[in-house]
PDB file of C-alpha atoms in Angstrom:
ATOM      1  CA  MET A  81      43.000 104.261-315.245  1.00  0.00           C
ATOM      2  CA  GLY A  82      43.818 107.558-313.684  1.00  0.00           C
ATOM      3  CA  PHE A  83      45.176 108.827-310.409  1.00  0.00           C
ATOM      4  CA  ASP A  84      43.622 110.784-307.562  1.00  0.00           C
ATOM      5  CA  LYS A  85      45.152 114.268-307.688  1.00  0.00           C
ATOM      6  CA  GLU A  86      45.652 114.484-303.934  1.00  0.00           C
ATOM      7  CA  THR A  87      46.499 110.951-302.794  1.00  0.00           C
ATOM      8  CA  LYS A  88      48.054 109.744-306.089  1.00  0.00           C
ATOM      9  CA  GLU A  89      46.125 106.468-305.662  1.00  0.00           C
ATOM     10  CA  MET A  90      45.139 104.617-308.838  1.00  0.00           C
ATOM     11  CA  MET A  91      41.556 105.264-309.869  1.00  0.00           C
ATOM     12  CA  LEU A  92      39.349 103.419-312.333  1.00  0.00           C
ATOM     13  CA  ILE A  93      37.837 105.950-314.718  1.00  0.00           C
ATOM     14  CA  GLN A  94      36.998 103.917-317.850  1.00  0.00           C
ATOM     15  CA  VAL A  95      36.130 100.375-318.867  1.00  0.00           C
ATOM     16  CA  HIS A  96      35.986  98.846-322.329  1.00  0.00           C
ATOM     17  CA  PRO A  97      32.649  97.756-323.797  1.00  0.00           C
ATOM     18  CA  GLY A  98      31.678  94.364-322.375  1.00  0.00           C
ATOM     19  CA  VAL A  99      33.816  94.807-319.251  1.00  0.00           C
ATOM     20  CA  THR A 100      32.205  95.719-315.944  1.00  0.00           C
ATOM     21  CA  VAL A 101      33.627  97.550-312.961  1.00  0.00           C
ATOM     22  CA  ASP A 102      33.284  94.287-311.022  1.00  0.00           C
ATOM     23  CA  ASP A 103      35.359  92.490-313.704  1.00  0.00           C
ATOM     24  CA  VAL A 104      38.179  94.974-313.196  1.00  0.00           C
ATOM     25  CA  ILE A 105      37.993  94.828-309.400  1.00  0.00           C
ATOM     26  CA  GLU A 106      38.018  91.010-309.416  1.00  0.00           C
ATOM     27  CA  ASN A 107      41.094  90.933-311.668  1.00  0.00           C
ATOM     28  CA  THR A 108      43.149  93.598-309.920  1.00  0.00           C
ATOM     29  CA  GLY A 109      45.474  92.582-307.120  1.00  0.00           C
ATOM     30  CA  PHE A 110      44.952  95.767-305.122  1.00  0.00           C
ATOM     31  CA  GLU A 111      42.196  98.161-304.118  1.00  0.00           C
ATOM     32  CA  LEU A 112      41.158 100.737-306.701  1.00  0.00           C
ATOM     33  CA  LEU A 113      39.427 104.023-306.161  1.00  0.00           C
ATOM     34  CA  LEU A 114      36.346 104.411-308.337  1.00  0.00           C
ATOM     35  CA  GLY A 115      35.865 107.642-310.205  1.00  0.00           C
ATOM     36  CA  ASP A 116      33.006 108.541-312.518  1.00  0.00           C
ATOM     37  CA  VAL A 117      33.531 105.309-314.498  1.00  0.00           C
ATOM     38  CA  ARG A 118      32.549 105.591-318.151  1.00  0.00           C
ATOM     39  CA  GLU A 119      32.735 103.218-321.093  1.00  0.00           C
ATOM     40  CA  THR A 120      35.485 103.843-323.639  1.00  0.00           C
ATOM     41  CA  ASP A 121      34.471 104.631-327.185  1.00  0.00           C
ATOM     42  CA  ALA A 122      34.726 101.814-329.691  1.00  0.00           C
ATOM     43  CA  PRO A 123      37.592 102.281-332.162  1.00  0.00           C
ATOM     44  CA  THR A 124      36.746 103.904-335.476  1.00  0.00           C
ATOM     45  CA  ASP A 125      37.128 102.044-338.759  1.00  0.00           C
ATOM     46  CA  GLU A 126      40.230 104.144-339.457  1.00  0.00           C
ATOM     47  CA  GLU A 127      41.772 103.246-336.082  1.00  0.00           C
ATOM     48  CA  LEU A 128      41.072  99.544-336.631  1.00  0.00           C
ATOM     49  CA  LYS A 129      42.648  99.696-340.086  1.00  0.00           C
ATOM     50  CA  LEU A 130      45.760 101.361-338.639  1.00  0.00           C
ATOM     51  CA  LEU A 131      46.020  98.738-335.898  1.00  0.00           C
ATOM     52  CA  ARG A 132      45.540  95.833-338.291  1.00  0.00           C
ATOM     53  CA  GLU A 133      47.659  97.076-341.196  1.00  0.00           C
ATOM     54  CA  GLU A 134      50.403  99.224-339.661  1.00  0.00           C
ATOM     55  CA  ILE A 135      50.825  98.534-335.957  1.00  0.00           C
ATOM     56  CA  ASP A 136      50.126  94.792-335.680  1.00  0.00           C
ATOM     57  CA  PRO A 137      49.790  93.290-339.179  1.00  0.00           C
ATOM     58  CA  SER A 138      50.720  89.817-337.879  1.00  0.00           C
ATOM     59  CA  GLY A 139      47.895  89.925-335.332  1.00  0.00           C
ATOM     60  CA  ILE A 140      50.246  89.082-332.479  1.00  0.00           C
ATOM     61  CA  VAL A 141      48.761  91.545-329.994  1.00  0.00           C
ATOM     62  CA  ILE A 142      45.267  92.325-331.257  1.00  0.00           C
ATOM     63  CA  GLY A 143      44.481  88.964-332.829  1.00  0.00           C
ATOM     64  CA  LYS A 144      43.179  88.259-336.292  1.00  0.00           C
TER      65      LYS A 144
END
């Protein structure tokens, strides 16, 4: 998410792989501005290791 510089309205600028713009719109309780929506990069092996071993080793947030 981002914000329009002039109006300060929330703007969709990225979606995760497997998620569509329509998915986000259908699951948001308010109207979103649409920017140049791009797909986020998948996490690197190093980032996944950090998440799994340091940040959430119990898998409470990110799952097992």
